[in-house]
Amino acid sequence: MAGPVERARAVHSALNGTPPARTRPEPPEGRRVELPPAEQPDADLVDVLRRRRSAYSFAPRPLRLDALGALLGLAVGVQRFVSAYGADRHPLGMAPSAGGLPCLRAYAVVRSAENVEPGVYRYDAAAHELVERVPGDPGSALAEAYLQPEFAERAPVTLALTARLDVAFGKYPLRHYRTLHVDAGIAAQNLYLVATALGLSCCAVAGYDDEALAALLRLPDAEIPTLLFPTGHART
Ligand SMILES: Cc1cc2nc3c(=O)[nH]c(=O)nc-3n(C[C@H](O)[C@H](O)[C@H](O)COP(=O)(O)O)c2cc1C
């Protein structure tokens, strides 16, 4: 009988009405971009909750590196290390996750950001660094992945949240396919609130083509996209 990752992939494909995706190995890592340590924004939680909005346009300028670092670090970075799962320093996130498992990954699809070449990067939360995955302007592939391609044109950076089936099903049974999406929802609200506190604009986007996005991010078979987050400075 197929293992839980294959069975979850079969469900994922059936929901999309598509054949199972091609086998794709994890790509080699490229150069690393150190992110500035996240500075704490001067913001009141209730005020931020009231001001939070989904944005459909962004200031037409590159995303500042300190803003990108603060957004990733405060929303989906590491909050603390604990002794767990056989490791002395197991990372726990700013966003809680089921079992404290590192099932979620964040990616930055960069069209225009200060001191970061255009390309696709994985966020290494423990190191607070971007790891290059695909060099070059991702514009046309990103526009094909979005069901609303204008997001690719308008947002200087798109963050992508993904879920690792192998990590989830290493501990939990297959019904936790759903829990992965709860984890993603919690991370999405963190992104919305931190972005608002930082004066950034963003929008959670579930409208994308799974296979086109997985191909753009070079996701291995055991990892699925869960949400996109076009992000930029707020239009004034
Ligand atoms: C999980 C999720 C998925 C969403 N997907 C899309 C989307 O694909 N396209 C879009 O234009 N907006 C999307 N949105 C934004 C919602 O339309 C928006 O949150 C809603 O209209 C309320 O507006 P507000 O966020 O400004 O309060 C999504 C929001 C969430 C939470």
PDB file of N, CA and C and ligand atoms in Angstrom, residues 52-56 148 151 188 192 203-208 227, ligand 1:
ATOM      1  N   ARG A  52      -5.820  46.466   9.528  1.00  0.00           N
ATOM      2  CA  ARG A  52      -5.433  45.419   8.574  1.00  0.00           C
ATOM      3  C   ARG A  52      -6.415  45.326   7.398  1.00  0.00           C
ATOM      4  N   ARG A  53      -5.885  45.328   6.197  1.00  0.00           N
ATOM      5  CA  ARG A  53      -6.697  45.192   4.985  1.00  0.00           C
ATOM      6  C   ARG A  53      -5.969  44.308   3.982  1.00  0.00           C
ATOM      7  N   SER A  54      -6.714  43.768   3.040  1.00  0.00           N
ATOM      8  CA  SER A  54      -6.098  43.126   1.879  1.00  0.00           C
ATOM      9  C   SER A  54      -5.863  44.201   0.829  1.00  0.00           C
ATOM     10  N   ALA A  55      -4.672  44.190   0.234  1.00  0.00           N
ATOM     11  CA  ALA A  55      -4.310  45.245  -0.723  1.00  0.00           C
ATOM     12  C   ALA A  55      -4.221  44.681  -2.129  1.00  0.00           C
ATOM     13  N   TYR A  56      -4.660  45.480  -3.084  1.00  0.00           N
ATOM     14  CA  TYR A  56      -4.630  45.058  -4.485  1.00  0.00           C
ATOM     15  C   TYR A  56      -3.703  45.941  -5.322  1.00  0.00           C
ATOM     16  N   GLN A 148      -4.942  35.594 -10.679  1.00  0.00           N
ATOM     17  CA  GLN A 148      -5.065  37.051 -10.932  1.00  0.00           C
ATOM     18  C   GLN A 148      -3.649  37.548 -11.251  1.00  0.00           C
ATOM     19  N   PHE A 151      -1.312  40.535  -9.835  1.00  0.00           N
ATOM     20  CA  PHE A 151      -0.518  40.548  -8.600  1.00  0.00           C
ATOM     21  C   PHE A 151       0.978  40.435  -8.917  1.00  0.00           C
ATOM     22  N   ALA A 188      -0.606  33.079   7.992  1.00  0.00           N
ATOM     23  CA  ALA A 188      -1.138  34.148   7.133  1.00  0.00           C
ATOM     24  C   ALA A 188      -1.593  35.336   7.978  1.00  0.00           C
ATOM     25  N   TYR A 192      -0.266  39.154   7.823  1.00  0.00           N
ATOM     26  CA  TYR A 192      -1.135  40.327   7.670  1.00  0.00           C
ATOM     27  C   TYR A 192      -0.846  41.357   8.771  1.00  0.00           C
ATOM     28  N   CYS A 203      -1.768  40.817   0.606  1.00  0.00           N
ATOM     29  CA  CYS A 203      -3.067  40.154   0.439  1.00  0.00           C
ATOM     30  C   CYS A 203      -2.832  38.645   0.475  1.00  0.00           C
ATOM     31  N   ALA A 204      -3.628  37.936   1.269  1.00  0.00           N
ATOM     32  CA  ALA A 204      -3.594  36.469   1.189  1.00  0.00           C
ATOM     33  C   ALA A 204      -4.241  36.067  -0.126  1.00  0.00           C
ATOM     34  N   VAL A 205      -3.623  35.159  -0.867  1.00  0.00           N
ATOM     35  CA  VAL A 205      -4.175  34.734  -2.166  1.00  0.00           C
ATOM     36  C   VAL A 205      -4.166  33.205  -2.267  1.00  0.00           C
ATOM     37  N   ALA A 206      -5.377  32.652  -2.342  1.00  0.00           N
ATOM     38  CA  ALA A 206      -5.513  31.201  -2.531  1.00  0.00           C
ATOM     39  C   ALA A 206      -5.725  30.862  -4.003  1.00  0.00           C
ATOM     40  N   GLY A 207      -5.904  31.889  -4.841  1.00  0.00           N
ATOM     41  CA  GLY A 207      -6.169  31.667  -6.260  1.00  0.00           C
ATOM     42  C   GLY A 207      -4.875  31.523  -7.047  1.00  0.00           C
ATOM     43  N   TYR A 208      -4.419  30.279  -7.166  1.00  0.00           N
ATOM     44  CA  TYR A 208      -3.204  30.009  -7.956  1.00  0.00           C
ATOM     45  C   TYR A 208      -3.298  28.593  -8.502  1.00  0.00           C
ATOM     46  N   LEU A 227      -0.468  28.949   0.204  1.00  0.00           N
ATOM     47  CA  LEU A 227      -0.971  30.327   0.112  1.00  0.00           C
ATOM     48  C   LEU A 227       0.086  31.241  -0.497  1.00  0.00           C
TER      49      LEU A 227
HETATM   50  C1  LIG B   1      -7.313  32.288   2.883  1.00  0.00           C
HETATM   51  C2  LIG B   1      -7.583  33.523   2.049  1.00  0.00           C
HETATM   52  C3  LIG B   1      -7.507  33.434   0.676  1.00  0.00           C
HETATM   53  C4  LIG B   1      -7.724  34.578  -0.110  1.00  0.00           C
HETATM   54  N1  LIG B   1      -7.573  34.464  -1.480  1.00  0.00           N
HETATM   55  C5  LIG B   1      -7.754  35.581  -2.237  1.00  0.00           C
HETATM   56  C6  LIG B   1      -7.567  35.476  -3.654  1.00  0.00           C
HETATM   57  O1  LIG B   1      -7.247  34.423  -4.202  1.00  0.00           O
HETATM   58  N2  LIG B   1      -7.731  36.617  -4.364  1.00  0.00           N
HETATM   59  C7  LIG B   1      -8.054  37.809  -3.790  1.00  0.00           C
HETATM   60  O2  LIG B   1      -8.200  38.805  -4.517  1.00  0.00           O
HETATM   61  N3  LIG B   1      -8.220  37.927  -2.455  1.00  0.00           N
HETATM   62  C8  LIG B   1      -8.070  36.834  -1.660  1.00  0.00           C
HETATM   63  N4  LIG B   1      -8.213  36.932  -0.297  1.00  0.00           N
HETATM   64  C9  LIG B   1      -8.525  38.232   0.323  1.00  0.00           C
HETATM   65  C10 LIG B   1     -10.003  38.308   0.741  1.00  0.00           C
HETATM   66  O3  LIG B   1     -10.813  38.500  -0.392  1.00  0.00           O
HETATM   67  C11 LIG B   1     -10.161  39.445   1.773  1.00  0.00           C
HETATM   68  O4  LIG B   1      -9.478  39.069   2.951  1.00  0.00           O
HETATM   69  C12 LIG B   1     -11.619  39.728   2.089  1.00  0.00           C
HETATM   70  O5  LIG B   1     -12.298  40.269   0.966  1.00  0.00           O
HETATM   71  C13 LIG B   1     -11.781  40.701   3.253  1.00  0.00           C
HETATM   72  O6  LIG B   1     -11.070  41.906   3.013  1.00  0.00           O
HETATM   73  P1  LIG B   1      -9.976  42.438   4.046  1.00  0.00           P
HETATM   74  O7  LIG B   1      -8.897  41.384   4.138  1.00  0.00           O
HETATM   75  O8  LIG B   1      -9.470  43.734   3.471  1.00  0.00           O
HETATM   76  O9  LIG B   1     -10.628  42.611   5.366  1.00  0.00           O
HETATM   77  C14 LIG B   1      -8.023  35.825   0.501  1.00  0.00           C
HETATM   78  C15 LIG B   1      -8.095  35.893   1.902  1.00  0.00           C
HETATM   79  C16 LIG B   1      -7.878  34.767   2.667  1.00  0.00           C
HETATM   80  C17 LIG B   1      -7.940  34.886   4.175  1.00  0.00           C
END
